[in-house]
PDB file of C-alpha atoms in Angstrom:
ATOM      1  CA  MET A 106       0.000   0.000   0.000  1.00 39.00           C
ATOM      2  CA  ARG A 107       1.128   3.543  -0.594  1.00 40.00           C
ATOM      3  CA  GLY A 108      -0.243   7.070  -0.398  1.00 44.00           C
ATOM      4  CA  ILE A 109      -3.630   7.282   1.289  1.00 44.00           C
ATOM      5  CA  ALA A 110      -3.695   3.622   2.225  1.00 43.00           C
ATOM      6  CA  ALA A 111      -0.329   4.051   3.918  1.00 40.00           C
ATOM      7  CA  PHE A 112      -1.552   7.259   5.544  1.00 43.00           C
ATOM      8  CA  LEU A 113      -4.485   5.439   7.121  1.00 45.00           C
ATOM      9  CA  LEU A 114      -2.301   2.714   8.548  1.00 39.00           C
ATOM     10  CA  LEU A 115       0.299   5.190   9.795  1.00 37.00           C
ATOM     11  CA  ALA A 116      -2.284   7.491  11.319  1.00 43.00           C
ATOM     12  CA  ALA A 117      -3.530   4.716  13.575  1.00 44.00           C
ATOM     13  CA  ALA A 118      -0.210   2.928  14.114  1.00 41.00           C
ATOM     14  CA  ALA A 119       1.750   2.601  17.317  1.00 39.00           C
ATOM     15  CA  PRO A 120       4.065   5.398  18.545  1.00 45.00           C
ATOM     16  CA  ALA A 121       6.956   3.763  16.637  1.00 45.00           C
ATOM     17  CA  SER A 122       5.448   5.318  13.518  1.00 49.00           C
ATOM     18  CA  ALA A 123       5.112   8.769  15.061  1.00 52.00           C
ATOM     19  CA  GLN A 124       8.174  10.020  13.177  1.00 61.00           C
ATOM     20  CA  LEU A 125       6.263   9.315   9.954  1.00 74.00           C
ATOM     21  CA  THR A 126       3.360  11.603  10.802  1.00 80.00           C
ATOM     22  CA  ARG A 127       2.997  15.305  10.091  1.00 83.00           C
ATOM     23  CA  THR A 128       0.998  18.058  11.760  1.00 89.00           C
ATOM     24  CA  ALA A 129       0.335  21.467  10.259  1.00 86.00           C
ATOM     25  CA  ALA A 130       1.770  24.463  12.056  1.00 86.00           C
ATOM     26  CA  PRO A 131      -0.829  27.077  13.034  1.00 88.00           C
ATOM     27  CA  ASN A 132      -1.803  29.198  10.006  1.00 88.00           C
ATOM     28  CA  ALA A 133       0.334  27.049   7.676  1.00 88.00           C
ATOM     29  CA  VAL A 134      -0.563  27.240   3.996  1.00 92.00           C
ATOM     30  CA  PRO A 135      -1.214  23.728   2.655  1.00 94.00           C
ATOM     31  CA  PRO A 136       0.865  22.593  -0.322  1.00 95.00           C
ATOM     32  CA  ALA A 137      -0.645  22.991  -3.777  1.00 96.00           C
ATOM     33  CA  ALA A 138      -2.346  19.808  -4.986  1.00 95.00           C
ATOM     34  CA  SER A 139      -5.165  18.659  -7.204  1.00 95.00           C
ATOM     35  CA  VAL A 140      -7.692  15.883  -6.845  1.00 95.00           C
ATOM     36  CA  LYS A 141      -6.344  14.668 -10.201  1.00 94.00           C
ATOM     37  CA  ASP A 142      -3.079  13.830  -8.382  1.00 93.00           C
ATOM     38  CA  PHE A 143      -4.994  10.952  -6.773  1.00 93.00           C
ATOM     39  CA  ALA A 144      -6.203   9.244  -9.962  1.00 93.00           C
ATOM     40  CA  TRP A 145      -3.689   6.424  -9.288  1.00 92.00           C
ATOM     41  CA  LEU A 146      -5.661   5.505  -6.165  1.00 92.00           C
ATOM     42  CA  GLU A 147      -8.655   4.189  -8.131  1.00 95.00           C
ATOM     43  CA  GLY A 148      -9.281   0.559  -7.247  1.00 97.00           C
ATOM     44  CA  GLN A 149      -9.365  -1.792  -4.291  1.00 96.00           C
ATOM     45  CA  TRP A 150      -6.861  -2.038  -1.466  1.00 91.00           C
ATOM     46  CA  THR A 151      -6.950  -4.934   1.024  1.00 95.00           C
ATOM     47  CA  GLY A 152      -4.610  -5.818   3.856  1.00 96.00           C
ATOM     48  CA  GLU A 153      -4.418  -6.873   7.459  1.00 96.00           C
ATOM     49  CA  GLY A 154      -3.893  -4.727  10.527  1.00 94.00           C
ATOM     50  CA  PHE A 155      -5.057  -4.407  14.112  1.00 92.00           C
ATOM     51  CA  ASP A 156      -5.991  -8.121  13.992  1.00 95.00           C
ATOM     52  CA  GLN A 157      -8.591  -7.374  11.285  1.00 97.00           C
ATOM     53  CA  ILE A 158      -9.028  -7.419   7.523  1.00 97.00           C
ATOM     54  CA  LEU A 159      -8.921  -3.824   6.187  1.00 97.00           C
ATOM     55  CA  HIS A 160     -10.469  -2.984   2.823  1.00 96.00           C
ATOM     56  CA  GLU A 161     -10.763   0.280   0.855  1.00 96.00           C
ATOM     57  CA  ASN A 162     -12.260   1.160  -2.526  1.00 97.00           C
ATOM     58  CA  TYR A 163     -11.658   4.442  -4.341  1.00 97.00           C
ATOM     59  CA  SER A 164     -13.301   5.861  -7.452  1.00 96.00           C
ATOM     60  CA  ALA A 165     -11.619   7.797 -10.229  1.00 96.00           C
ATOM     61  CA  PRO A 166     -11.711  11.571  -9.677  1.00 95.00           C
ATOM     62  CA  VAL A 167     -15.153  13.036 -10.403  1.00 94.00           C
ATOM     63  CA  GLY A 168     -15.094  16.804 -10.573  1.00 92.00           C
ATOM     64  CA  PRO A 169     -13.434  18.091  -7.418  1.00 95.00           C
ATOM     65  CA  GLN A 170     -13.576  14.792  -5.471  1.00 96.00           C
ATOM     66  CA  VAL A 171     -12.441  11.194  -5.203  1.00 97.00           C
ATOM     67  CA  SER A 172     -14.882   9.118  -3.169  1.00 97.00           C
ATOM     68  CA  GLY A 173     -14.117   5.972  -1.284  1.00 97.00           C
ATOM     69  CA  HIS A 174     -15.262   3.630   1.397  1.00 97.00           C
ATOM     70  CA  PHE A 175     -13.450   1.539   3.970  1.00 97.00           C
ATOM     71  CA  TYR A 176     -14.395  -1.318   6.217  1.00 97.00           C
ATOM     72  CA  ALA A 177     -12.661  -3.364   8.881  1.00 97.00           C
ATOM     73  CA  ALA A 178     -13.781  -6.944   9.533  1.00 97.00           C
ATOM     74  CA  LYS A 179     -12.958  -9.497  12.206  1.00 97.00           C
ATOM     75  CA  ASP A 180     -14.047 -13.131  12.143  1.00 96.00           C
ATOM     76  CA  GLY A 181     -15.932 -12.488   8.909  1.00 94.00           C
ATOM     77  CA  LYS A 182     -18.034  -9.655  10.381  1.00 96.00           C
ATOM     78  CA  PRO A 183     -17.648  -5.907   9.803  1.00 96.00           C
ATOM     79  CA  THR A 184     -16.510  -3.920  12.838  1.00 97.00           C
ATOM     80  CA  PHE A 185     -16.861  -0.428  11.352  1.00 96.00           C
ATOM     81  CA  TYR A 186     -17.097   1.553   8.107  1.00 97.00           C
ATOM     82  CA  GLU A 187     -15.889   4.876   6.752  1.00 97.00           C
ATOM     83  CA  PHE A 188     -17.087   7.013   3.882  1.00 96.00           C
ATOM     84  CA  GLU A 189     -14.177   9.029   2.511  1.00 96.00           C
ATOM     85  CA  LEU A 190     -13.651  11.983   0.172  1.00 96.00           C
ATOM     86  CA  ILE A 191     -10.462  13.482  -1.138  1.00 97.00           C
ATOM     87  CA  THR A 192     -11.752  16.906  -2.038  1.00 97.00           C
ATOM     88  CA  GLN A 193     -10.377  20.078  -3.572  1.00 97.00           C
ATOM     89  CA  VAL A 194     -10.184  22.936  -1.075  1.00 96.00           C
ATOM     90  CA  GLY A 195      -8.781  26.042  -2.686  1.00 96.00           C
ATOM     91  CA  ASN A 196      -5.384  25.272  -4.193  1.00 96.00           C
ATOM     92  CA  SER A 197      -4.920  22.088  -2.116  1.00 97.00           C
ATOM     93  CA  VAL A 198      -6.839  18.981  -1.071  1.00 97.00           C
ATOM     94  CA  GLU A 199      -8.299  17.605   2.142  1.00 97.00           C
ATOM     95  CA  TYR A 200      -9.195  14.078   3.191  1.00 96.00           C
ATOM     96  CA  TRP A 201     -12.705  13.961   4.688  1.00 96.00           C
ATOM     97  CA  VAL A 202     -14.056  10.989   6.664  1.00 97.00           C
ATOM     98  CA  ARG A 203     -17.314   9.945   8.315  1.00 97.00           C
ATOM     99  CA  HIS A 204     -17.284   6.843  10.532  1.00 96.00           C
ATOM    100  CA  PHE A 205     -20.048   4.311  11.094  1.00 97.00           C
ATOM    101  CA  ASN A 206     -20.517   1.334  13.386  1.00 97.00           C
ATOM    102  CA  ALA A 207     -21.272  -2.049  11.835  1.00 96.00           C
ATOM    103  CA  ASP A 208     -25.019  -1.295  12.224  1.00 96.00           C
ATOM    104  CA  MET A 209     -24.491   1.977  10.246  1.00 95.00           C
ATOM    105  CA  THR A 210     -25.011   4.295  13.222  1.00 95.00           C
ATOM    106  CA  ALA A 211     -22.737   7.290  12.724  1.00 95.00           C
ATOM    107  CA  TRP A 212     -19.901   8.190  15.057  1.00 95.00           C
ATOM    108  CA  GLU A 213     -20.121  11.876  14.157  1.00 94.00           C
ATOM    109  CA  ASP A 214     -23.362  13.860  14.269  1.00 91.00           C
ATOM    110  CA  LYS A 215     -25.354  14.416  11.085  1.00 89.00           C
ATOM    111  CA  ALA A 216     -23.578  17.622  10.033  1.00 89.00           C
ATOM    112  CA  THR A 217     -20.050  16.639  11.088  1.00 89.00           C
ATOM    113  CA  PHE A 218     -17.155  14.817   9.478  1.00 92.00           C
ATOM    114  CA  VAL A 219     -13.438  14.633  10.215  1.00 95.00           C
ATOM    115  CA  ARG A 220     -11.204  16.809   7.991  1.00 94.00           C
ATOM    116  CA  PHE A 221      -7.520  16.127   7.384  1.00 95.00           C
ATOM    117  CA  PRO A 222      -5.811  18.931   5.412  1.00 95.00           C
ATOM    118  CA  LEU A 223      -2.792  18.095   3.266  1.00 96.00           C
ATOM    119  CA  VAL A 224       0.353  19.185   5.115  1.00 95.00           C
ATOM    120  CA  ALA A 225       3.245  17.782   3.054  1.00 93.00           C
ATOM    121  CA  VAL A 226       4.140  15.929  -0.120  1.00 91.00           C
ATOM    122  CA  GLU A 227       7.428  14.006  -0.259  1.00 90.00           C
ATOM    123  CA  LYS A 228       8.149  12.042  -3.441  1.00 85.00           C
ATOM    124  CA  ASP A 229       5.168   9.655  -3.729  1.00 83.00           C
ATOM    125  CA  THR A 230       3.910  10.055  -0.136  1.00 89.00           C
ATOM    126  CA  TRP A 231       1.132  12.457   0.813  1.00 91.00           C
ATOM    127  CA  PHE A 232       0.786  13.509   4.459  1.00 93.00           C
ATOM    128  CA  PHE A 233      -2.554  14.650   5.837  1.00 93.00           C
ATOM    129  CA  ASP A 234      -2.805  16.282   9.284  1.00 91.00           C
TER     130      ASP A 234
END
């Protein structure tokens, strides 16, 4: 896995991976990027982590967004889901996520989602706050 898939695993990984994370400084200007930069992500990504099967699907860019969904499963049963968007925000992109339990009850309230602004690009790795 690379890019976003790697970001997701690193974001939730143990402190040993902390040196691989990035946080935006207050009032930092995000790096320039386009949703089109994520066209390579189209497809399915499956792996194992946290004693579960992890699976993501991403669409090709459509207008200013790439949409995706994620699920984690243990013992053949889903444990939670995410709906994801990589979306154009000004001259950069953000990674937006809404989480759901296995019964589809939302973690966030109806009008809320988690936003991760792009903070750095290094070679073929994209870091979201």
